[in-house]
mmCIF file of N, CA, C and O in Angstrom:
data_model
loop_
_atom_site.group_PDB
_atom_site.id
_atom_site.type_symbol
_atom_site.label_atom_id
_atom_site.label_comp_id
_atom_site.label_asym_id
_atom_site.label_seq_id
_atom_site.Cartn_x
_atom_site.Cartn_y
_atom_site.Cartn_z
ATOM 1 N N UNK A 1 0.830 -1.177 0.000
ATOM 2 C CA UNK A 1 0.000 0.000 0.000
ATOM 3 C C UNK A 1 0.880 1.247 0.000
ATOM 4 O O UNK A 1 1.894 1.264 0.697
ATOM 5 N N UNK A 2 0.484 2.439 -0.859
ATOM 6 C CA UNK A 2 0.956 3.562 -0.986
ATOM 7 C C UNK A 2 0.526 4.473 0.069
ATOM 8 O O UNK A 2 -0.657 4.398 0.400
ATOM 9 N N UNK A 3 1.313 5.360 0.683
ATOM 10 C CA UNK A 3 0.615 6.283 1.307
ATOM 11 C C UNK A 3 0.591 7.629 0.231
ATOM 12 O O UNK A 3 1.237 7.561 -0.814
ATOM 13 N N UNK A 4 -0.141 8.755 0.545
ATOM 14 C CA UNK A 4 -0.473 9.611 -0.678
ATOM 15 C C UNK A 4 -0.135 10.958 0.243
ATOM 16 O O UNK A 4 -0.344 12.122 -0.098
ATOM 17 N N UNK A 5 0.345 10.575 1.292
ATOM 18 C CA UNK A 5 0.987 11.960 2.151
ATOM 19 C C UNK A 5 1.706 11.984 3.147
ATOM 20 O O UNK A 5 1.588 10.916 3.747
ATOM 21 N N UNK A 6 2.520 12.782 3.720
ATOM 22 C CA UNK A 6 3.959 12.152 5.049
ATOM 23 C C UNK A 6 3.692 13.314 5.672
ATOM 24 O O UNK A 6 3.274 14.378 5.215
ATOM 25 N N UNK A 7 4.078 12.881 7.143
ATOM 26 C CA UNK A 7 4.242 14.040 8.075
ATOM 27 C C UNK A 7 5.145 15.352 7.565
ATOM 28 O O UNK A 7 5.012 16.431 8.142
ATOM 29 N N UNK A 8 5.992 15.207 6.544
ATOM 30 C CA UNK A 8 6.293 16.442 6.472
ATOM 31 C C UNK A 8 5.564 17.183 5.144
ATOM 32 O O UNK A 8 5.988 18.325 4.967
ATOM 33 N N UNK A 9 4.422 16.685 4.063
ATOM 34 C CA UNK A 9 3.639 17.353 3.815
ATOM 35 C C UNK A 9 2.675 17.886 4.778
ATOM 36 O O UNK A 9 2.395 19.075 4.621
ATOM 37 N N UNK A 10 2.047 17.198 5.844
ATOM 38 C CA UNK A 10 1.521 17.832 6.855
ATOM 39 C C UNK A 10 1.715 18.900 7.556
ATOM 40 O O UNK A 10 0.920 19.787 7.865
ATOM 41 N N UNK A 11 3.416 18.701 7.924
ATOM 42 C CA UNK A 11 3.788 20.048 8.694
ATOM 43 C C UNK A 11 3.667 20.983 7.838
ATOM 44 O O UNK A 11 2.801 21.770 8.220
ATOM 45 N N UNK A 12 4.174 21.313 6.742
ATOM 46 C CA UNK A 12 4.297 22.268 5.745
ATOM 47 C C UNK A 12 2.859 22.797 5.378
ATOM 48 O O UNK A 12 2.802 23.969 5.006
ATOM 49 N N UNK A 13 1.710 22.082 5.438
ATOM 50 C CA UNK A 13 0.607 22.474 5.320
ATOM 51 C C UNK A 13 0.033 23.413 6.888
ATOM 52 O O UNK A 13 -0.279 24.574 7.156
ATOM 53 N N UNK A 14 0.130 22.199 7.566
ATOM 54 C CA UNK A 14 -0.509 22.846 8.211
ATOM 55 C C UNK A 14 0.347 23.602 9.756
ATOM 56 O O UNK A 14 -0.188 24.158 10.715
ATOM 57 N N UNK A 15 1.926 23.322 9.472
ATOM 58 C CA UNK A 15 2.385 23.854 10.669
ATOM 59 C C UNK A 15 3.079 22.477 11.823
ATOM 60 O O UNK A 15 2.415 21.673 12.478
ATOM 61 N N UNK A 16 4.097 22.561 11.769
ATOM 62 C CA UNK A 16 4.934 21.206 12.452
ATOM 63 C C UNK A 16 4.111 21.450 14.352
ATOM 64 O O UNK A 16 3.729 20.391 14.850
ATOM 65 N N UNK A 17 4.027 21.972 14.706
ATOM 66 C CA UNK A 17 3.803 22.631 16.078
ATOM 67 C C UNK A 17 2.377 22.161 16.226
ATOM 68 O O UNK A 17 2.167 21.568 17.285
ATOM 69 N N UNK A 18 0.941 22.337 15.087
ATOM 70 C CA UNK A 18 -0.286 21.992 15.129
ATOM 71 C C UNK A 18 -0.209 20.609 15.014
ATOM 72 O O UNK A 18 -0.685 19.936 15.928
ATOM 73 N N UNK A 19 0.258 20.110 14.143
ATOM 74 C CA UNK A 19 0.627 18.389 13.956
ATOM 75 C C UNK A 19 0.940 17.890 15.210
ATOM 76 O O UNK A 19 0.534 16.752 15.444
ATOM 77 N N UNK A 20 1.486 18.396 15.966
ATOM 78 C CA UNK A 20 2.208 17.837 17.381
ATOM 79 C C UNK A 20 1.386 17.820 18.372
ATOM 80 O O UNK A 20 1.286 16.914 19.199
ATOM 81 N N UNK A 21 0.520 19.214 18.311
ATOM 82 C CA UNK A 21 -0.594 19.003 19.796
ATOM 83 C C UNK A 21 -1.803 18.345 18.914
ATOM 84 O O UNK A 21 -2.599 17.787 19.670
ATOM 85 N N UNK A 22 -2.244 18.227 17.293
ATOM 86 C CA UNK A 22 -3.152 17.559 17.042
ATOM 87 C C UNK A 22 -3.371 15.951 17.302
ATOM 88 O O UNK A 22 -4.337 15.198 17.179
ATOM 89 N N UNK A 23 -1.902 15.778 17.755
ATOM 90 C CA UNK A 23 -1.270 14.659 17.730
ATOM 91 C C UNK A 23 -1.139 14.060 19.372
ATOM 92 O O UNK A 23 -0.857 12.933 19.781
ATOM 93 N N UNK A 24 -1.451 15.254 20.060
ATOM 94 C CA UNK A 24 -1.574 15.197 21.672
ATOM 95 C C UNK A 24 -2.471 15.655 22.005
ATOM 96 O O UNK A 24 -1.917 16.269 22.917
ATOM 97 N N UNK A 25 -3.757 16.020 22.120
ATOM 98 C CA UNK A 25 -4.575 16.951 22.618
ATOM 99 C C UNK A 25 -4.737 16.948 23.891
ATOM 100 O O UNK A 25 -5.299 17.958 24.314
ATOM 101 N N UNK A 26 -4.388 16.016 24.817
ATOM 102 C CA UNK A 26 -4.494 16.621 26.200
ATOM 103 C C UNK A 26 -3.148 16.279 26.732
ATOM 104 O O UNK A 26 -3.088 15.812 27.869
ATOM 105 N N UNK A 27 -2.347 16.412 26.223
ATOM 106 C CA UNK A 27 -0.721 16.452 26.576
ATOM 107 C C UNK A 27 0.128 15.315 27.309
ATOM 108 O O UNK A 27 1.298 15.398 27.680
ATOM 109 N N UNK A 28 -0.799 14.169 27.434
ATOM 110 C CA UNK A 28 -0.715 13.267 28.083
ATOM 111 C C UNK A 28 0.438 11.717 27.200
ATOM 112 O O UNK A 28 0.892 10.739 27.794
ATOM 113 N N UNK A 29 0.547 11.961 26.121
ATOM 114 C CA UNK A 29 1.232 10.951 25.251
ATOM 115 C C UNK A 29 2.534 11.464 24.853
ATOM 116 O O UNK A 29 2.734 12.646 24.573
ATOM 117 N N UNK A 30 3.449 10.512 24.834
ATOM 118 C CA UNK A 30 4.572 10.760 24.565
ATOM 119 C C UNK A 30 4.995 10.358 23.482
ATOM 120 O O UNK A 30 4.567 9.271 23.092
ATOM 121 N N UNK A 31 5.820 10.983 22.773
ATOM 122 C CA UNK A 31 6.396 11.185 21.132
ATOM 123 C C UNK A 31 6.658 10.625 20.491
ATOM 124 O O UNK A 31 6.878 10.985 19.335
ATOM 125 N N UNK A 32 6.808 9.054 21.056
ATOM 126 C CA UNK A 32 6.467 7.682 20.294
ATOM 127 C C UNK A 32 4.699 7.877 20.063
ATOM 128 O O UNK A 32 4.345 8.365 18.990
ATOM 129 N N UNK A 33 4.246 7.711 20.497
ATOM 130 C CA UNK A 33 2.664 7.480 20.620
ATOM 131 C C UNK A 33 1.977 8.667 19.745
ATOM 132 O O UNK A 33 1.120 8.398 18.903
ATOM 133 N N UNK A 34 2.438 10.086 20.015
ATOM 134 C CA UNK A 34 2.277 11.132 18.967
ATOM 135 C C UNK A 34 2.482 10.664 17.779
ATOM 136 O O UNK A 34 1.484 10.826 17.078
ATOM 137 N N UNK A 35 3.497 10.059 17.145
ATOM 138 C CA UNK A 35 4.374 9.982 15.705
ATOM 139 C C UNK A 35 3.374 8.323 15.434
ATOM 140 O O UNK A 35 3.166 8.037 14.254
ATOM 141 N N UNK A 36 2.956 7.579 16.260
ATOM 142 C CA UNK A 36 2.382 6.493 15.808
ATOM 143 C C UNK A 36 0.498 7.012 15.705
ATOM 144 O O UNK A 36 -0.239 6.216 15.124
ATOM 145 N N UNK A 37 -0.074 8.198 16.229
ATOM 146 C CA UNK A 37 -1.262 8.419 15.727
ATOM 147 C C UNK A 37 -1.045 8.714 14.467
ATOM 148 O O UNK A 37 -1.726 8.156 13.606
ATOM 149 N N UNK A 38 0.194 9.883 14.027
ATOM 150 C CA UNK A 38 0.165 10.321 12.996
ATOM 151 C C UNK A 38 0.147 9.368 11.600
ATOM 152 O O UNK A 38 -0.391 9.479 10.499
ATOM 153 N N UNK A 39 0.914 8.500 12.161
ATOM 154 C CA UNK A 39 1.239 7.238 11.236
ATOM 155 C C UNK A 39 0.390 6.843 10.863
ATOM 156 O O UNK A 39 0.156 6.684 9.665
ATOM 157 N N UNK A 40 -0.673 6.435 12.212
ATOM 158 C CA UNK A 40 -2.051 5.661 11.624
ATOM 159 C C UNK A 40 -2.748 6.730 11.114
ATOM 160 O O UNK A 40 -2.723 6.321 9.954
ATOM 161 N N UNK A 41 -3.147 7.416 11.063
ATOM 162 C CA UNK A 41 -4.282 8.493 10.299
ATOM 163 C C UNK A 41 -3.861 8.251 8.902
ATOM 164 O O UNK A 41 -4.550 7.555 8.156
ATOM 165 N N UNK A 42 -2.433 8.960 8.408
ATOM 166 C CA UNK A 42 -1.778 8.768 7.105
ATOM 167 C C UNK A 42 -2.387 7.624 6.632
ATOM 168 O O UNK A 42 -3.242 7.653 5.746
ATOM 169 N N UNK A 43 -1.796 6.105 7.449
ATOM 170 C CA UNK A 43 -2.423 4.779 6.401
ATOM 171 C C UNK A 43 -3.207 4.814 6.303
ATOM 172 O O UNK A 43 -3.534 4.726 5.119
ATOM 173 N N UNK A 44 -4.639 5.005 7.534
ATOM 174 C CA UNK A 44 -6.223 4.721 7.424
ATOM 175 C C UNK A 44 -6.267 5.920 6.233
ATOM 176 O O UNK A 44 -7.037 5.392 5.430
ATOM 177 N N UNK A 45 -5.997 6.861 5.810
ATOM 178 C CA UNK A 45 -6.302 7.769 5.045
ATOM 179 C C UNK A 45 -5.772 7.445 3.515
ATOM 180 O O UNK A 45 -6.636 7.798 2.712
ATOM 181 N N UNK A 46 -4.659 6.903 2.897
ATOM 182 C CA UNK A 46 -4.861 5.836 2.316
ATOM 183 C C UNK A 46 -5.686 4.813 1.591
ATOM 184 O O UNK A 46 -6.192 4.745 0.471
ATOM 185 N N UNK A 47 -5.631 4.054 2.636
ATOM 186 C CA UNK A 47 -6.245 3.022 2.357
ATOM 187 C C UNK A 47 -7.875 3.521 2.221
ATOM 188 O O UNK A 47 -8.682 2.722 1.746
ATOM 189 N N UNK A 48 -8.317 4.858 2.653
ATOM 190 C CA UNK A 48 -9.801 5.127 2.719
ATOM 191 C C UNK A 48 -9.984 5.925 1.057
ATOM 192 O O UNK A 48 -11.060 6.051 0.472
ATOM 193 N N UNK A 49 -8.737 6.351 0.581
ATOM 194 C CA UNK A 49 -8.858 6.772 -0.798
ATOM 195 C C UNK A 49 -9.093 5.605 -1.975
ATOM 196 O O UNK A 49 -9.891 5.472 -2.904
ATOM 197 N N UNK A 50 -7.926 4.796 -1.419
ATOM 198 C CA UNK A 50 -7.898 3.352 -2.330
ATOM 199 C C UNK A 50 -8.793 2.734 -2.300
ATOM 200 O O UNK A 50 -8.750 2.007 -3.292
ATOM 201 N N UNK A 51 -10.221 2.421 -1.370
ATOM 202 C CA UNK A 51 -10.630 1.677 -1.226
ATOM 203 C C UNK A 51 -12.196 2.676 -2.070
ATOM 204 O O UNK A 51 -12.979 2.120 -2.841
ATOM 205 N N UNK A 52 -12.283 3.913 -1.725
ATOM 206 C CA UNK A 52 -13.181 4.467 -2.616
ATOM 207 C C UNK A 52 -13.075 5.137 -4.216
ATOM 208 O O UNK A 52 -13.968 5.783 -4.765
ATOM 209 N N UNK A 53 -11.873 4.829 -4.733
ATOM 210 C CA UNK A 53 -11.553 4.910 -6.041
ATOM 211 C C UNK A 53 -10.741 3.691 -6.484
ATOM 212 O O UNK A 53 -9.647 4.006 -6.954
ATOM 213 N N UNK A 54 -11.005 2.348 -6.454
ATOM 214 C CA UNK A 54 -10.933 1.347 -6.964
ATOM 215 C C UNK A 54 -11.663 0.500 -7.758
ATOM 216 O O UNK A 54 -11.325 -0.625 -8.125
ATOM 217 N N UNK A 55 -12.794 1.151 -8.036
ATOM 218 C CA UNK A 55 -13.637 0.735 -8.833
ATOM 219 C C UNK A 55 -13.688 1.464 -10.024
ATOM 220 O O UNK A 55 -14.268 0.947 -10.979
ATOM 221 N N UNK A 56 -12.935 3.125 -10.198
ATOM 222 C CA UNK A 56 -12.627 3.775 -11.349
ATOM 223 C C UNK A 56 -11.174 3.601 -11.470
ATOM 224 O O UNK A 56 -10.549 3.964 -12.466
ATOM 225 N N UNK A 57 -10.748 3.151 -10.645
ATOM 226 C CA UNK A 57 -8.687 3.897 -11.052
ATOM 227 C C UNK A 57 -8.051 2.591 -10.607
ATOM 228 O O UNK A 57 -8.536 1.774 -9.825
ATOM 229 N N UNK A 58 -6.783 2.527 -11.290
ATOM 230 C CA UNK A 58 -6.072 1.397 -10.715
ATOM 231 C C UNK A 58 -5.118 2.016 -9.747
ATOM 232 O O UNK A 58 -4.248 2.842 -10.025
ATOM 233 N N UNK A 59 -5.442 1.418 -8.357
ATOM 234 C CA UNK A 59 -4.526 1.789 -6.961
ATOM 235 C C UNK A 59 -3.949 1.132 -6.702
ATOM 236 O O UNK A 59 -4.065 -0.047 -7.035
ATOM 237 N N UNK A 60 -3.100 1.570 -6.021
ATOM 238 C CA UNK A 60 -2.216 2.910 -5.456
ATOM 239 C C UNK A 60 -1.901 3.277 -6.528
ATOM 240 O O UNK A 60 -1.551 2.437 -7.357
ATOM 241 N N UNK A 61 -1.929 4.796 -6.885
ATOM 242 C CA UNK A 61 -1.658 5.702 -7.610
ATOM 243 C C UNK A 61 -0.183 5.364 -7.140
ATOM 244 O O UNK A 61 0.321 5.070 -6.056
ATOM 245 N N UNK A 62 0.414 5.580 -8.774
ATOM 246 C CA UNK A 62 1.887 6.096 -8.782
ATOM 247 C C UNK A 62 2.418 6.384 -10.109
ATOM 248 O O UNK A 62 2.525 5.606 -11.057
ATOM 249 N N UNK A 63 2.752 7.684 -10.033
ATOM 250 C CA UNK A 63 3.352 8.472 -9.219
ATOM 251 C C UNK A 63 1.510 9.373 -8.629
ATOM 252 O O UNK A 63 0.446 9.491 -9.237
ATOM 253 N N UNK A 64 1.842 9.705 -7.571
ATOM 254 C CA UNK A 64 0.469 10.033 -7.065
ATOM 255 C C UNK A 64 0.020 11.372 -7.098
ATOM 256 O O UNK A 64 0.438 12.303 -6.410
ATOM 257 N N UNK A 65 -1.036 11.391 -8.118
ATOM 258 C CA UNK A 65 -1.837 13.145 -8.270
ATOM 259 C C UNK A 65 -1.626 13.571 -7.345
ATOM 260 O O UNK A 65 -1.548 13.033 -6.240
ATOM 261 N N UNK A 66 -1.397 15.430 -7.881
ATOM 262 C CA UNK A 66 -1.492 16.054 -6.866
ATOM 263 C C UNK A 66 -2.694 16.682 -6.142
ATOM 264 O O UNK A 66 -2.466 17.301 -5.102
ATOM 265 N N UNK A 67 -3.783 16.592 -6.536
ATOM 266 C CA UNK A 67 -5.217 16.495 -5.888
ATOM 267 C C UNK A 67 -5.414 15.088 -4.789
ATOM 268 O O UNK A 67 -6.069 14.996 -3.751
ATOM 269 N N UNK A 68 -4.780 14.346 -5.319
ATOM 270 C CA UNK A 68 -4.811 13.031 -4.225
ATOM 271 C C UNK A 68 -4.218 13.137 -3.305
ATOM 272 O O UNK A 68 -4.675 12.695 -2.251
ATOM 273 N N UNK A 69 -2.852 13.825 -3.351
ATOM 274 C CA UNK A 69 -1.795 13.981 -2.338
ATOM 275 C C UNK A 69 -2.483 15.297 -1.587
ATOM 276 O O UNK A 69 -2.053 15.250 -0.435
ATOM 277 N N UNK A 70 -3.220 16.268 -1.701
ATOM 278 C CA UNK A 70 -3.658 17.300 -1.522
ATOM 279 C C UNK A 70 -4.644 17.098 -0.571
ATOM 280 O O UNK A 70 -4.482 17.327 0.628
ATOM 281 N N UNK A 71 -5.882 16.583 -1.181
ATOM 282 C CA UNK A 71 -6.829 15.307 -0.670
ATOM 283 C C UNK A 71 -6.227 15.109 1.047
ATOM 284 O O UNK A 71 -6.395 15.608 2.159
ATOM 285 N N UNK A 72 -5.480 14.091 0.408
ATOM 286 C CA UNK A 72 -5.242 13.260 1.949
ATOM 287 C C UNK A 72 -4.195 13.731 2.740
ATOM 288 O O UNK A 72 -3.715 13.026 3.628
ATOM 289 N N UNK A 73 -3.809 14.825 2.509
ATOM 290 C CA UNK A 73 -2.979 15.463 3.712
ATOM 291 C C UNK A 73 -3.940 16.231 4.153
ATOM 292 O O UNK A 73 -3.987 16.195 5.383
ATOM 293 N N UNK A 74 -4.828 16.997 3.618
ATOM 294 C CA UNK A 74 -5.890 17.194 4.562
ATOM 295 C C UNK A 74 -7.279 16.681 5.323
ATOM 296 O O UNK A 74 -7.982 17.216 6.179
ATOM 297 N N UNK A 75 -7.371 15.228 4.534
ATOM 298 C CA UNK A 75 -7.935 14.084 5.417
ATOM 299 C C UNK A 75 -7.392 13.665 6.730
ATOM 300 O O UNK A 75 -8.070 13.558 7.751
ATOM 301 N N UNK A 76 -5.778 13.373 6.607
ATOM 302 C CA UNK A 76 -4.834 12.762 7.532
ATOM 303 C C UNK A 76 -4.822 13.846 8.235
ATOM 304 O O UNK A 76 -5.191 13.504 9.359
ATOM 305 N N UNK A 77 -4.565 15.202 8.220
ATOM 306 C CA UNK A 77 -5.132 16.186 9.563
ATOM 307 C C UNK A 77 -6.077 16.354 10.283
ATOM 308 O O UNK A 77 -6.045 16.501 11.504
ATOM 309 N N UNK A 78 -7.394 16.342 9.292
ATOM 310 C CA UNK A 78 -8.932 15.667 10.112
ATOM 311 C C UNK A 78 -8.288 14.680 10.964
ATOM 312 O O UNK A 78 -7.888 14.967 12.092
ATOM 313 N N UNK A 79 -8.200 13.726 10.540
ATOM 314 C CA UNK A 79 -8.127 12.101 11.722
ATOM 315 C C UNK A 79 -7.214 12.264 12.316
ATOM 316 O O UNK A 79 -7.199 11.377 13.169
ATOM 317 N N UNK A 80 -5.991 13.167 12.463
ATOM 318 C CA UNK A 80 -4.996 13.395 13.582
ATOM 319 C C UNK A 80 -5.875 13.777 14.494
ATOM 320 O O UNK A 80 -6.171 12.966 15.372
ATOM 321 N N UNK A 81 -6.554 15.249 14.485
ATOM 322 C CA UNK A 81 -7.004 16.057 14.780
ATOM 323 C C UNK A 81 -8.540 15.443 15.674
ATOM 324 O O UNK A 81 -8.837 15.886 16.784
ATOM 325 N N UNK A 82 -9.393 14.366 14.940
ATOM 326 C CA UNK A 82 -10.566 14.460 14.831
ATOM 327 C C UNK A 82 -10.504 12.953 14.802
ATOM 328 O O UNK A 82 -11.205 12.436 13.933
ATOM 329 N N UNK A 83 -9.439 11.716 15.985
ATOM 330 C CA UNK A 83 -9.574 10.542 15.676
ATOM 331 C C UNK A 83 -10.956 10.087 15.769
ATOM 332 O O UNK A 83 -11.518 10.543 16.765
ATOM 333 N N UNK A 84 -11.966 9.030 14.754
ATOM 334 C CA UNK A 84 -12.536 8.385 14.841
ATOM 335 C C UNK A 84 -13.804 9.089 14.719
ATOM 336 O O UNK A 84 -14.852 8.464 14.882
ATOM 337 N N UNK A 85 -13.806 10.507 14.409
ATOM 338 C CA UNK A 85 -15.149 11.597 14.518
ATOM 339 C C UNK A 85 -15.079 11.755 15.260
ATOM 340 O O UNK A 85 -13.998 11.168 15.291
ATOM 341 N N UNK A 86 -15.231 12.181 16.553
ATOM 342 C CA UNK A 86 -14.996 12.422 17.542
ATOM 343 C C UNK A 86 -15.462 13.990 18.275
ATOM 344 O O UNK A 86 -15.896 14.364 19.364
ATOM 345 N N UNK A 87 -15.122 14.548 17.100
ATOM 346 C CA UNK A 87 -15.467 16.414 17.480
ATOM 347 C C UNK A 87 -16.547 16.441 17.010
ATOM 348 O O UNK A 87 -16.945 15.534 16.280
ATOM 349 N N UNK A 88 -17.332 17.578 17.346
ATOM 350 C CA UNK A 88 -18.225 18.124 16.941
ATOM 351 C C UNK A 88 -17.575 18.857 15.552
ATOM 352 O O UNK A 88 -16.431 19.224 15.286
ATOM 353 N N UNK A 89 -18.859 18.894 14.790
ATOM 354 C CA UNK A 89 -18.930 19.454 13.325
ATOM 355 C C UNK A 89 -17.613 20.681 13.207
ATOM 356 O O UNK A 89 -16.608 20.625 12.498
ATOM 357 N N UNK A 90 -17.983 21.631 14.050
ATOM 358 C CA UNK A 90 -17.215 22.639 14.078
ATOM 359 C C UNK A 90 -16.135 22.805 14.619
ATOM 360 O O UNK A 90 -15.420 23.746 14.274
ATOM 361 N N UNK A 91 -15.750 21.908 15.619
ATOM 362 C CA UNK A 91 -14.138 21.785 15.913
ATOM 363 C C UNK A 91 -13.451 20.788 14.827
ATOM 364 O O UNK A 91 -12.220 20.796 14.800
ATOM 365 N N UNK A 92 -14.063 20.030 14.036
ATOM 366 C CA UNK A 92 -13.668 19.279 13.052
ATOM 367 C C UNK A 92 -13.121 20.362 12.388
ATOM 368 O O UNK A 92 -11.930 20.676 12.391
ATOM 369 N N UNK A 93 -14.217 21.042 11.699
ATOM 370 C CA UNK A 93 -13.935 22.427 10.272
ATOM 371 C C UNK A 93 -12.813 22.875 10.992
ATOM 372 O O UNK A 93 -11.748 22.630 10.427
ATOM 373 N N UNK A 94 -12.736 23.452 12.061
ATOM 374 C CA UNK A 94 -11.765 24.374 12.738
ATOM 375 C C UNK A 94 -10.171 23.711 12.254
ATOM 376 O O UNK A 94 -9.238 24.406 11.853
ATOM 377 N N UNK A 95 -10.152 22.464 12.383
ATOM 378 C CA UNK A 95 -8.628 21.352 12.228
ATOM 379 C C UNK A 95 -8.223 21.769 10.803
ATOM 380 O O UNK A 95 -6.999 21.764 10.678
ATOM 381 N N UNK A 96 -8.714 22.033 9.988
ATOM 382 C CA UNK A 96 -8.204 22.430 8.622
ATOM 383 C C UNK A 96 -8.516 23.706 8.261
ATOM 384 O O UNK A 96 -8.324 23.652 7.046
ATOM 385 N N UNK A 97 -8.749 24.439 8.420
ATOM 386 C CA UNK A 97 -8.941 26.491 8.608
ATOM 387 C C UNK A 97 -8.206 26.761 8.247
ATOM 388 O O UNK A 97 -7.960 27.965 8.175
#
């Protein structure tokens, strides 16, 4: 499986510092455990592209659009941000602003 975005398109989008407390929100996890949410969001985000454009496109994209890569670095900030749904509507929107 391809991933279609890395923590350092993330930081660059959205700020290395937001990635880190999106990645901690109540300050309680340590920087293994930070860097392994991030990890998982990236794959589940992934695999949630591949699995809804596999019936038009042959996946994993490669070399991978840049609407795809675009796409899911700001998916993979939702689910840093917003594991599992979790927020309300508007602190969701707020994670990508």
């Amino acid at each position: 499986m391809a991933n279609y975005t890395t923590r350092s398109d993330l930081e660059i989008k959205f700020g290395a510092q937001n990635i880190r407390e999106w990645g901690n929100p109540d300050g309680k996890f340590n920087a293994t455990t930070v860097e392994a949410r991030i990890v998982d969001a990236i794959e589940a985000v992934s695999e949630r592209i591949d699995a809804e454009l596999y019936n038009q496109f042959t996946v994993p994209f490669s070399p991978v659009p840049r609407l795809i890569k675009d796409l899911a670095t700001k998916m993979a900030a939702v689910e840093i941000r917003n594991p599992g749904g979790m927020l309300e509507d508007e602190d969701a929107k707020a994670a990508t602003d």
